[in-house]
């Protein structure tokens, strides 16, 4: 079982150190501390275990060290920054693990950019040695990239020439879309196994600067101080601690404080229930600060995130997740009101941004989602996003047992999807006037929700049980691959962004290549890397 | 060998009839006239041969019948419009053929939309019977869709529930992006094998209207007349005939009038050379009208299009195409000047739009392209687009033997890529000021072209032969699949559109699924369709 929880005292591959407004994340991969057997993590190469620690550090920096303005990512290994994803791990992994691994690392890198953009924690890649493949892709996720000029260090994307796969952790997209490298140069660079050294790399825009070995550390420190100085006006902030989640597990359930996951493995579906806070919580920032990670939205969404990652990595045969909520809808709306009212406070903003990231993780999860809206549920405000993120929603239509859903101001734009649109906006692409209307009306019983288009189906109480049961049976009988492809297309109508290009275009091509005999077959390049045998290609172009 | 040339007198599956400003394209597939053996084209299902005729008709309508304002697509079969791509053909095709087939049909459907948008030929789908799968996808490419309401006819996308693959010919994208169907309804519709009949289909926005059988033909005719009436002010236009191309073929070459294709099969690359007009051609519209399809830009680009399609379908092992040009650059620029000066004339506009489509076909071709710029070449204006579309360009740097390239005003926006950007715009995403600068300066020798970033490499005369030879050798040694994925990502920086979503996101997922055992394995849904055996899925979600 893959465990997505960790903390700095348990890190085996990274060191996190804080010096005032400057944090340093140092990569020092323990080559023996692998997630699976059969490979060693040499040269700061990584597997999912290494990236789980990085993801943890990136999240903690935002909550625990909010005064940090610059995060320097560097390496403790001599002459090597990072060699990218471990090739032997990739070569021996199942297709499903490769896909899940890439998705998680992509989310981590988008999370780094989210921190730079939204939390003013600017990431700098201090490449004190060669950054190749995923190592350079990690650098590309930073806002600034500096390379040591030691006559040897280079940046490179050797996936195509050496492995017959893509730089699929955002590499190709970030080259031409984020750094806007000319496409012919990107083509040359991406087919050049040895990559480019400092001078040419700077000329082509692959890095932002370079320094000789003797001056490297000081130059990076100076640049970090410069960024901090430009942000001197920021108010002092007191971080909050993210404690381990308390999870009670049985063979077919995971029970968190506010989230409950029940697996119906024989029927290939799960119930994922989020409970509302028990009371109307205060949102007065000093009080929230004191509540820390027990404050409902932070706690509930951390639990939701963990449950989603668990489902992805450890429950591959679960094809459908029924999203449910439980509790008083007014208590959920009260949370949204507080988050909105105090959105000038760093912690309240940070919590909202975190909720948005978790909801995006849901959008990007390769499982079907049905929202089940019943009496005693509380699909309101932030929890309404669950219903909007679902592939379908079912809402009971029983006048003797009424159900309500509700919008809050946060549904307008606080939780953007990867494509930059609010889920309500994406839902009403054809009727943009309804976007305003549903925000204004706020509360909806089944009839009005159905009429305005907030839900998919509204069965009455006589049909309810059969309809839900049938819907679950029918969904879980379909081809899981066709569903993954279908949902990846239907969920992201409208605009495309840098992020959706990575998760859509780039990832889909990489997944295709990850199945091609030229990469993973007996004679494939990935299979034969580092062996005395050579790859033999079928040269038909497809 | 697949032949992409045809004409109405040779159609076996379509009938094209013209009545003033109204054209009718009637589908009446001859079930025995298949491209390969082993299947029958029942119920107006199609293979690539059927779509080659449709693509031909769509092009001819623009050039031969420019007075046409409405094109009605309908069927001659009782109770069935079109059953989509033939499933037995798909089930028995190679992966490469499936991918090529889908790409071509996608281009044809984008071509229909291009005609509606840019040539004022509005396509109406008159569904006189059920349109399922690719049949409904063809309807989705039309601007208006009408369904007969006979208690039986439906529109449907049964690919996911019946075949375990996607509606990959634009279906999923056009549902949510073009018609802006709510994503939960799109989800229900795309998993419902039997689809929806008229009333519900209209309610959900899947069609624009429906009529009972007795009134169907007249209602369609009335709607067509209405559109024509709204366009009554259009000047009378005299079409020009598109005659068969004259092609001399040998075992390793295809010689057209202005295009020459030479295959180096043992080295897996081809030389594709376009020659300039021999003289400065008149672009006076009545003269062009008289020249008809012998007018250089039309002739040369029709030949280029045919050569590209031939390479895709019939030369799978050719991985690299060296794009070359030959002749007087001034004669090419003179053509552009005429096309620009007379862009208010329908034929000149139509020719420019056609050139843009052919260049987009090049962008979407899964081969590497290198532009080879030597003395006596003429990469100017429209032919400069070949160098800009190439993955790399090599320009000789020899002061004793100078080479020039040149921009024309048509490089500004006459030939948009699928993402809506001009190739120059995409090239200079990072330095938009250079976009204006290169249009202004117009002519560039090797040094200035290199300095401003119009070319990739500028080897001198001593290195030239070796550098080109090595570049070809290195490129053709790489994994063809990794190159296809890499180029599909690097070629389309910047904006995404409806078209690039189809060719990027949707197609890449479909290609992935086309390799999955759940679709094409022994127990896969596509393999087992129509057989007594049932699909058995590996239910792991990826």
mmCIF file of C-alpha atoms in Angstrom, chain B residues 64-371:
data_model
loop_
_atom_site.group_PDB
_atom_site.id
_atom_site.type_symbol
_atom_site.label_atom_id
_atom_site.label_comp_id
_atom_site.label_asym_id
_atom_site.label_seq_id
_atom_site.Cartn_x
_atom_site.Cartn_y
_atom_site.Cartn_z
ATOM 1 C CA UNK B 64 -16.646 24.143 -58.799
ATOM 2 C CA UNK B 65 -19.927 25.367 -57.285
ATOM 3 C CA UNK B 66 -19.090 28.643 -55.560
ATOM 4 C CA UNK B 67 -22.661 29.865 -55.901
ATOM 5 C CA UNK B 68 -23.811 27.184 -53.469
ATOM 6 C CA UNK B 69 -24.862 28.622 -50.083
ATOM 7 C CA UNK B 70 -26.304 25.541 -48.414
ATOM 8 C CA UNK B 71 -25.136 21.959 -48.468
ATOM 9 C CA UNK B 72 -27.638 19.395 -47.225
ATOM 10 C CA UNK B 73 -26.103 16.122 -46.112
ATOM 11 C CA UNK B 74 -28.614 13.312 -46.048
ATOM 12 C CA UNK B 75 -29.024 9.616 -46.792
ATOM 13 C CA UNK B 76 -30.715 7.559 -49.461
ATOM 14 C CA UNK B 77 -31.104 4.541 -47.188
ATOM 15 C CA UNK B 78 -34.472 4.075 -45.521
ATOM 16 C CA UNK B 79 -34.575 4.820 -41.768
ATOM 17 C CA UNK B 80 -30.825 5.176 -41.443
ATOM 18 C CA UNK B 81 -28.703 8.258 -41.924
ATOM 19 C CA UNK B 82 -25.316 6.744 -41.155
ATOM 20 C CA UNK B 83 -24.083 4.071 -38.741
ATOM 21 C CA UNK B 84 -20.607 5.583 -38.427
ATOM 22 C CA UNK B 85 -17.224 4.027 -39.022
ATOM 23 C CA UNK B 86 -17.530 0.359 -39.923
ATOM 24 C CA UNK B 87 -16.794 -1.636 -36.799
ATOM 25 C CA UNK B 88 -15.536 -4.762 -38.541
ATOM 26 C CA UNK B 89 -13.150 -2.605 -40.559
ATOM 27 C CA UNK B 90 -11.902 -1.056 -37.288
ATOM 28 C CA UNK B 91 -11.706 -4.459 -35.615
ATOM 29 C CA UNK B 92 -9.523 -5.895 -38.370
ATOM 30 C CA UNK B 93 -7.363 -2.820 -39.102
ATOM 31 C CA UNK B 94 -3.833 -2.275 -37.914
ATOM 32 C CA UNK B 95 -3.337 0.317 -35.208
ATOM 33 C CA UNK B 96 -1.616 2.579 -37.747
ATOM 34 C CA UNK B 97 -4.528 2.380 -40.173
ATOM 35 C CA UNK B 98 -7.057 3.192 -37.439
ATOM 36 C CA UNK B 99 -5.035 6.240 -36.447
ATOM 37 C CA UNK B 100 -4.595 7.443 -40.043
ATOM 38 C CA UNK B 101 -8.247 6.798 -40.841
ATOM 39 C CA UNK B 102 -9.426 8.838 -37.851
ATOM 40 C CA UNK B 103 -7.049 11.679 -38.654
ATOM 41 C CA UNK B 104 -8.283 11.965 -42.228
ATOM 42 C CA UNK B 105 -11.957 11.840 -41.243
ATOM 43 C CA UNK B 106 -11.260 14.479 -38.611
ATOM 44 C CA UNK B 107 -9.661 16.704 -41.240
ATOM 45 C CA UNK B 108 -12.670 16.219 -43.504
ATOM 46 C CA UNK B 109 -15.041 17.282 -40.712
ATOM 47 C CA UNK B 110 -12.877 20.315 -39.869
ATOM 48 C CA UNK B 111 -12.953 21.050 -43.620
ATOM 49 C CA UNK B 112 -16.755 21.080 -43.530
ATOM 50 C CA UNK B 113 -16.658 23.603 -40.701
ATOM 51 C CA UNK B 114 -14.062 25.631 -42.580
ATOM 52 C CA UNK B 115 -16.414 25.793 -45.578
ATOM 53 C CA UNK B 116 -19.325 26.901 -43.392
ATOM 54 C CA UNK B 117 -17.223 29.511 -41.635
ATOM 55 C CA UNK B 118 -15.069 30.896 -44.426
ATOM 56 C CA UNK B 119 -16.859 30.211 -47.685
ATOM 57 C CA UNK B 120 -20.437 30.793 -46.620
ATOM 58 C CA UNK B 121 -21.420 27.247 -47.601
ATOM 59 C CA UNK B 122 -23.575 26.318 -44.661
ATOM 60 C CA UNK B 123 -23.821 22.600 -43.979
ATOM 61 C CA UNK B 124 -27.113 21.153 -42.752
ATOM 62 C CA UNK B 125 -27.398 17.589 -41.540
ATOM 63 C CA UNK B 126 -30.797 16.261 -42.587
ATOM 64 C CA UNK B 127 -31.031 13.098 -40.531
ATOM 65 C CA UNK B 128 -33.806 11.168 -42.231
ATOM 66 C CA UNK B 129 -33.025 8.207 -39.978
ATOM 67 C CA UNK B 130 -30.789 7.178 -37.116
ATOM 68 C CA UNK B 131 -27.325 8.744 -36.938
ATOM 69 C CA UNK B 132 -25.089 6.730 -34.659
ATOM 70 C CA UNK B 133 -21.428 7.024 -33.744
ATOM 71 C CA UNK B 134 -19.455 8.552 -36.594
ATOM 72 C CA UNK B 135 -22.793 9.223 -38.287
ATOM 73 C CA UNK B 136 -23.764 11.618 -35.534
ATOM 74 C CA UNK B 137 -20.211 12.967 -35.448
ATOM 75 C CA UNK B 138 -20.576 13.867 -39.119
ATOM 76 C CA UNK B 139 -23.798 15.684 -38.222
ATOM 77 C CA UNK B 140 -21.983 17.498 -35.412
ATOM 78 C CA UNK B 141 -19.592 18.956 -38.001
ATOM 79 C CA UNK B 142 -22.576 20.592 -39.732
ATOM 80 C CA UNK B 143 -23.899 23.933 -38.525
ATOM 81 C CA UNK B 144 -27.464 22.707 -38.156
ATOM 82 C CA UNK B 145 -28.840 19.268 -37.377
ATOM 83 C CA UNK B 146 -32.432 18.167 -38.014
ATOM 84 C CA UNK B 147 -33.790 14.744 -37.138
ATOM 85 C CA UNK B 148 -36.842 12.983 -38.469
ATOM 86 C CA UNK B 149 -39.392 12.298 -35.720
ATOM 87 C CA UNK B 150 -40.716 8.903 -36.768
ATOM 88 C CA UNK B 151 -40.857 7.278 -33.337
ATOM 89 C CA UNK B 152 -37.698 5.367 -34.152
ATOM 90 C CA UNK B 153 -34.887 7.596 -35.399
ATOM 91 C CA UNK B 154 -32.281 8.618 -32.829
ATOM 92 C CA UNK B 155 -28.915 10.243 -32.521
ATOM 93 C CA UNK B 156 -26.355 8.297 -30.523
ATOM 94 C CA UNK B 157 -22.707 7.874 -29.624
ATOM 95 C CA UNK B 158 -22.568 4.190 -28.665
ATOM 96 C CA UNK B 159 -18.749 3.857 -28.848
ATOM 97 C CA UNK B 160 -18.139 3.751 -25.086
ATOM 98 C CA UNK B 161 -20.920 1.296 -24.148
ATOM 99 C CA UNK B 162 -20.694 -0.965 -27.209
ATOM 100 C CA UNK B 163 -17.097 -0.832 -28.380
ATOM 101 C CA UNK B 164 -14.981 0.311 -25.464
ATOM 102 C CA UNK B 165 -13.509 3.160 -27.517
ATOM 103 C CA UNK B 166 -14.294 6.888 -27.829
ATOM 104 C CA UNK B 167 -16.402 8.832 -30.272
ATOM 105 C CA UNK B 168 -13.019 10.038 -31.477
ATOM 106 C CA UNK B 169 -13.892 11.798 -34.711
ATOM 107 C CA UNK B 170 -14.518 15.001 -32.850
ATOM 108 C CA UNK B 171 -17.633 13.688 -31.116
ATOM 109 C CA UNK B 172 -16.802 14.296 -27.476
ATOM 110 C CA UNK B 173 -15.175 17.651 -28.199
ATOM 111 C CA UNK B 174 -17.997 18.937 -30.379
ATOM 112 C CA UNK B 175 -20.598 17.887 -27.779
ATOM 113 C CA UNK B 176 -19.198 20.028 -24.989
ATOM 114 C CA UNK B 177 -17.200 22.639 -26.913
ATOM 115 C CA UNK B 178 -19.105 23.322 -30.106
ATOM 116 C CA UNK B 179 -22.664 22.623 -29.036
ATOM 117 C CA UNK B 180 -21.847 23.333 -25.378
ATOM 118 C CA UNK B 181 -23.959 20.454 -24.099
ATOM 119 C CA UNK B 182 -23.839 20.296 -20.300
ATOM 120 C CA UNK B 183 -21.133 17.855 -19.362
ATOM 121 C CA UNK B 184 -23.352 15.626 -17.220
ATOM 122 C CA UNK B 185 -25.817 15.311 -20.078
ATOM 123 C CA UNK B 186 -22.929 14.628 -22.452
ATOM 124 C CA UNK B 187 -21.859 11.909 -20.010
ATOM 125 C CA UNK B 188 -25.301 10.302 -19.981
ATOM 126 C CA UNK B 189 -25.644 10.574 -23.757
ATOM 127 C CA UNK B 190 -22.192 9.122 -24.437
ATOM 128 C CA UNK B 191 -22.893 6.050 -22.327
ATOM 129 C CA UNK B 192 -26.387 5.382 -23.685
ATOM 130 C CA UNK B 193 -26.075 2.872 -26.515
ATOM 131 C CA UNK B 194 -29.516 3.573 -27.931
ATOM 132 C CA UNK B 195 -29.091 7.353 -27.870
ATOM 133 C CA UNK B 196 -31.924 9.864 -27.784
ATOM 134 C CA UNK B 197 -34.920 10.404 -30.014
ATOM 135 C CA UNK B 198 -36.068 13.708 -31.391
ATOM 136 C CA UNK B 199 -37.814 15.397 -28.459
ATOM 137 C CA UNK B 200 -35.181 14.744 -25.801
ATOM 138 C CA UNK B 201 -32.359 15.288 -28.309
ATOM 139 C CA UNK B 202 -33.717 18.766 -29.023
ATOM 140 C CA UNK B 203 -34.197 19.491 -25.315
ATOM 141 C CA UNK B 204 -30.570 18.638 -24.623
ATOM 142 C CA UNK B 205 -29.241 20.608 -27.593
ATOM 143 C CA UNK B 206 -28.061 17.567 -29.554
ATOM 144 C CA UNK B 207 -30.114 18.611 -32.590
ATOM 145 C CA UNK B 208 -31.603 21.908 -33.729
ATOM 146 C CA UNK B 209 -35.056 20.677 -34.637
ATOM 147 C CA UNK B 210 -37.195 17.750 -35.718
ATOM 148 C CA UNK B 211 -40.056 17.155 -38.108
ATOM 149 C CA UNK B 212 -42.430 14.256 -38.734
ATOM 150 C CA UNK B 213 -41.649 11.992 -41.687
ATOM 151 C CA UNK B 214 -44.384 13.458 -43.875
ATOM 152 C CA UNK B 215 -43.036 16.983 -43.515
ATOM 153 C CA UNK B 216 -39.313 16.293 -43.208
ATOM 154 C CA UNK B 217 -38.152 16.891 -46.783
ATOM 155 C CA UNK B 218 -40.184 20.029 -47.186
ATOM 156 C CA UNK B 219 -39.042 21.429 -43.841
ATOM 157 C CA UNK B 220 -35.402 20.897 -44.790
ATOM 158 C CA UNK B 221 -35.951 22.471 -48.195
ATOM 159 C CA UNK B 222 -37.689 25.429 -46.574
ATOM 160 C CA UNK B 223 -34.821 25.937 -44.145
ATOM 161 C CA UNK B 224 -32.328 25.756 -47.033
ATOM 162 C CA UNK B 225 -34.286 28.365 -48.993
ATOM 163 C CA UNK B 226 -34.387 30.569 -45.924
ATOM 164 C CA UNK B 227 -30.590 30.507 -45.672
ATOM 165 C CA UNK B 228 -30.220 31.217 -49.373
ATOM 166 C CA UNK B 229 -32.656 34.127 -49.138
ATOM 167 C CA UNK B 230 -30.602 35.661 -46.343
ATOM 168 C CA UNK B 231 -27.591 35.533 -48.683
ATOM 169 C CA UNK B 232 -29.306 36.884 -51.810
ATOM 170 C CA UNK B 233 -26.825 39.685 -52.325
ATOM 171 C CA UNK B 234 -23.948 37.441 -53.315
ATOM 172 C CA UNK B 235 -22.525 38.174 -56.753
ATOM 173 C CA UNK B 236 -22.838 35.441 -59.380
ATOM 174 C CA UNK B 237 -19.784 33.223 -59.405
ATOM 175 C CA UNK B 238 -18.403 30.991 -62.114
ATOM 176 C CA UNK B 239 -16.749 27.900 -60.699
ATOM 177 C CA UNK B 240 -13.583 26.307 -61.969
ATOM 178 C CA UNK B 241 -13.089 22.618 -62.606
ATOM 179 C CA UNK B 242 -10.666 20.583 -60.511
ATOM 180 C CA UNK B 243 -9.177 18.149 -63.004
ATOM 181 C CA UNK B 244 -7.317 14.994 -62.041
ATOM 182 C CA UNK B 245 -3.690 15.587 -61.105
ATOM 183 C CA UNK B 246 -1.113 14.299 -63.559
ATOM 184 C CA UNK B 247 1.277 12.108 -61.609
ATOM 185 C CA UNK B 248 4.177 10.140 -62.984
ATOM 186 C CA UNK B 249 5.104 7.440 -60.551
ATOM 187 C CA UNK B 250 8.062 5.111 -60.320
ATOM 188 C CA UNK B 251 8.967 2.694 -57.540
ATOM 189 C CA UNK B 252 10.583 5.464 -55.539
ATOM 190 C CA UNK B 253 9.203 8.720 -56.843
ATOM 191 C CA UNK B 254 6.083 10.674 -57.641
ATOM 192 C CA UNK B 255 6.511 13.477 -60.120
ATOM 193 C CA UNK B 256 3.770 16.092 -60.299
ATOM 194 C CA UNK B 257 3.755 19.307 -62.284
ATOM 195 C CA UNK B 258 5.231 21.473 -59.489
ATOM 196 C CA UNK B 259 5.853 18.928 -56.765
ATOM 197 C CA UNK B 260 8.310 16.106 -56.716
ATOM 198 C CA UNK B 261 8.523 13.349 -54.147
ATOM 199 C CA UNK B 262 11.617 11.151 -53.963
ATOM 200 C CA UNK B 263 11.693 8.296 -51.485
ATOM 201 C CA UNK B 264 14.879 7.026 -49.904
ATOM 202 C CA UNK B 265 13.278 4.008 -48.318
ATOM 203 C CA UNK B 266 16.447 2.363 -47.093
ATOM 204 C CA UNK B 267 17.229 5.547 -45.196
ATOM 205 C CA UNK B 268 13.586 6.090 -44.222
ATOM 206 C CA UNK B 269 13.376 9.643 -45.514
ATOM 207 C CA UNK B 270 11.934 11.458 -48.499
ATOM 208 C CA UNK B 271 12.688 14.641 -50.408
ATOM 209 C CA UNK B 272 9.592 16.673 -51.121
ATOM 210 C CA UNK B 273 10.317 19.562 -53.484
ATOM 211 C CA UNK B 274 7.937 22.331 -54.510
ATOM 212 C CA UNK B 275 8.857 24.386 -57.566
ATOM 213 C CA UNK B 276 7.999 28.037 -58.015
ATOM 214 C CA UNK B 277 6.054 29.260 -61.020
ATOM 215 C CA UNK B 278 8.328 29.745 -64.033
ATOM 216 C CA UNK B 279 7.283 33.347 -64.511
ATOM 217 C CA UNK B 280 5.631 36.195 -62.660
ATOM 218 C CA UNK B 281 2.008 35.126 -63.021
ATOM 219 C CA UNK B 282 -0.848 37.480 -63.567
ATOM 220 C CA UNK B 283 -3.256 37.486 -60.672
ATOM 221 C CA UNK B 284 -5.994 39.384 -62.474
ATOM 222 C CA UNK B 285 -9.040 37.388 -61.370
ATOM 223 C CA UNK B 286 -10.578 36.867 -64.841
ATOM 224 C CA UNK B 287 -7.202 35.530 -66.004
ATOM 225 C CA UNK B 288 -6.921 33.281 -62.961
ATOM 226 C CA UNK B 289 -10.446 32.076 -63.586
ATOM 227 C CA UNK B 290 -9.359 31.144 -67.081
ATOM 228 C CA UNK B 291 -6.218 29.381 -65.871
ATOM 229 C CA UNK B 292 -8.453 27.476 -63.455
ATOM 230 C CA UNK B 293 -6.739 24.584 -61.751
ATOM 231 C CA UNK B 294 -3.524 25.172 -63.686
ATOM 232 C CA UNK B 295 -2.949 28.396 -61.727
ATOM 233 C CA UNK B 296 0.245 27.747 -59.768
ATOM 234 C CA UNK B 297 -0.873 28.090 -56.131
ATOM 235 C CA UNK B 298 -3.907 25.882 -56.619
ATOM 236 C CA UNK B 299 -2.057 23.300 -58.658
ATOM 237 C CA UNK B 300 1.059 23.224 -56.498
ATOM 238 C CA UNK B 301 -0.867 22.949 -53.216
ATOM 239 C CA UNK B 302 -3.227 20.272 -54.565
ATOM 240 C CA UNK B 303 -0.128 18.323 -55.493
ATOM 241 C CA UNK B 304 1.447 18.960 -52.107
ATOM 242 C CA UNK B 305 -1.723 17.774 -50.383
ATOM 243 C CA UNK B 306 -1.772 14.602 -52.430
ATOM 244 C CA UNK B 307 1.901 13.943 -51.705
ATOM 245 C CA UNK B 308 1.341 14.353 -47.952
ATOM 246 C CA UNK B 309 -1.624 11.988 -47.953
ATOM 247 C CA UNK B 310 0.332 9.482 -50.011
ATOM 248 C CA UNK B 311 3.213 9.623 -47.524
ATOM 249 C CA UNK B 312 0.883 9.139 -44.574
ATOM 250 C CA UNK B 313 -1.114 6.242 -45.923
ATOM 251 C CA UNK B 314 1.256 4.433 -48.236
ATOM 252 C CA UNK B 315 4.744 5.079 -46.892
ATOM 253 C CA UNK B 316 4.548 4.336 -43.172
ATOM 254 C CA UNK B 317 8.272 3.672 -42.810
ATOM 255 C CA UNK B 318 9.281 7.083 -44.134
ATOM 256 C CA UNK B 319 9.916 8.925 -40.876
ATOM 257 C CA UNK B 320 11.382 12.177 -42.131
ATOM 258 C CA UNK B 321 10.508 14.476 -45.004
ATOM 259 C CA UNK B 322 13.054 17.010 -46.247
ATOM 260 C CA UNK B 323 11.105 19.975 -47.551
ATOM 261 C CA UNK B 324 12.814 21.688 -50.453
ATOM 262 C CA UNK B 325 11.853 24.437 -52.872
ATOM 263 C CA UNK B 326 13.205 25.346 -56.265
ATOM 264 C CA UNK B 327 12.940 28.370 -58.497
ATOM 265 C CA UNK B 328 12.716 32.105 -58.445
ATOM 266 C CA UNK B 329 11.647 33.497 -55.114
ATOM 267 C CA UNK B 330 10.329 36.627 -56.838
ATOM 268 C CA UNK B 331 7.809 34.568 -58.757
ATOM 269 C CA UNK B 332 6.477 33.140 -55.487
ATOM 270 C CA UNK B 333 6.218 36.584 -53.930
ATOM 271 C CA UNK B 334 4.378 37.833 -57.023
ATOM 272 C CA UNK B 335 1.716 35.174 -56.422
ATOM 273 C CA UNK B 336 1.265 36.287 -52.812
ATOM 274 C CA UNK B 337 0.972 39.872 -53.921
ATOM 275 C CA UNK B 338 -1.823 38.946 -56.323
ATOM 276 C CA UNK B 339 -3.652 36.814 -53.744
ATOM 277 C CA UNK B 340 -3.499 39.709 -51.299
ATOM 278 C CA UNK B 341 -4.440 42.403 -53.806
ATOM 279 C CA UNK B 342 -7.507 40.502 -55.004
ATOM 280 C CA UNK B 343 -8.583 38.978 -51.718
ATOM 281 C CA UNK B 344 -12.061 40.360 -52.279
ATOM 282 C CA UNK B 345 -12.495 37.966 -55.198
ATOM 283 C CA UNK B 346 -14.013 34.651 -54.184
ATOM 284 C CA UNK B 347 -11.614 32.502 -56.192
ATOM 285 C CA UNK B 348 -8.462 34.189 -54.912
ATOM 286 C CA UNK B 349 -9.801 33.907 -51.354
ATOM 287 C CA UNK B 350 -10.755 30.288 -51.912
ATOM 288 C CA UNK B 351 -7.272 29.471 -53.161
ATOM 289 C CA UNK B 352 -5.670 31.112 -50.108
ATOM 290 C CA UNK B 353 -8.008 29.206 -47.783
ATOM 291 C CA UNK B 354 -7.117 25.989 -49.574
ATOM 292 C CA UNK B 355 -3.382 26.628 -49.170
ATOM 293 C CA UNK B 356 -4.010 27.165 -45.436
ATOM 294 C CA UNK B 357 -5.766 23.785 -45.179
ATOM 295 C CA UNK B 358 -2.932 21.980 -46.922
ATOM 296 C CA UNK B 359 -0.392 23.599 -44.602
ATOM 297 C CA UNK B 360 -2.485 22.498 -41.608
ATOM 298 C CA UNK B 361 -2.454 18.968 -43.034
ATOM 299 C CA UNK B 362 1.333 19.217 -42.962
ATOM 300 C CA UNK B 363 1.328 20.377 -39.296
ATOM 301 C CA UNK B 364 -0.803 17.344 -38.440
ATOM 302 C CA UNK B 365 1.271 14.782 -40.325
ATOM 303 C CA UNK B 366 3.064 12.263 -38.130
ATOM 304 C CA UNK B 367 6.411 12.571 -39.884
ATOM 305 C CA UNK B 368 9.350 14.766 -39.001
ATOM 306 C CA UNK B 369 9.950 17.664 -41.371
ATOM 307 C CA UNK B 370 13.271 19.402 -42.028
ATOM 308 C CA UNK B 371 13.382 22.388 -44.366
#
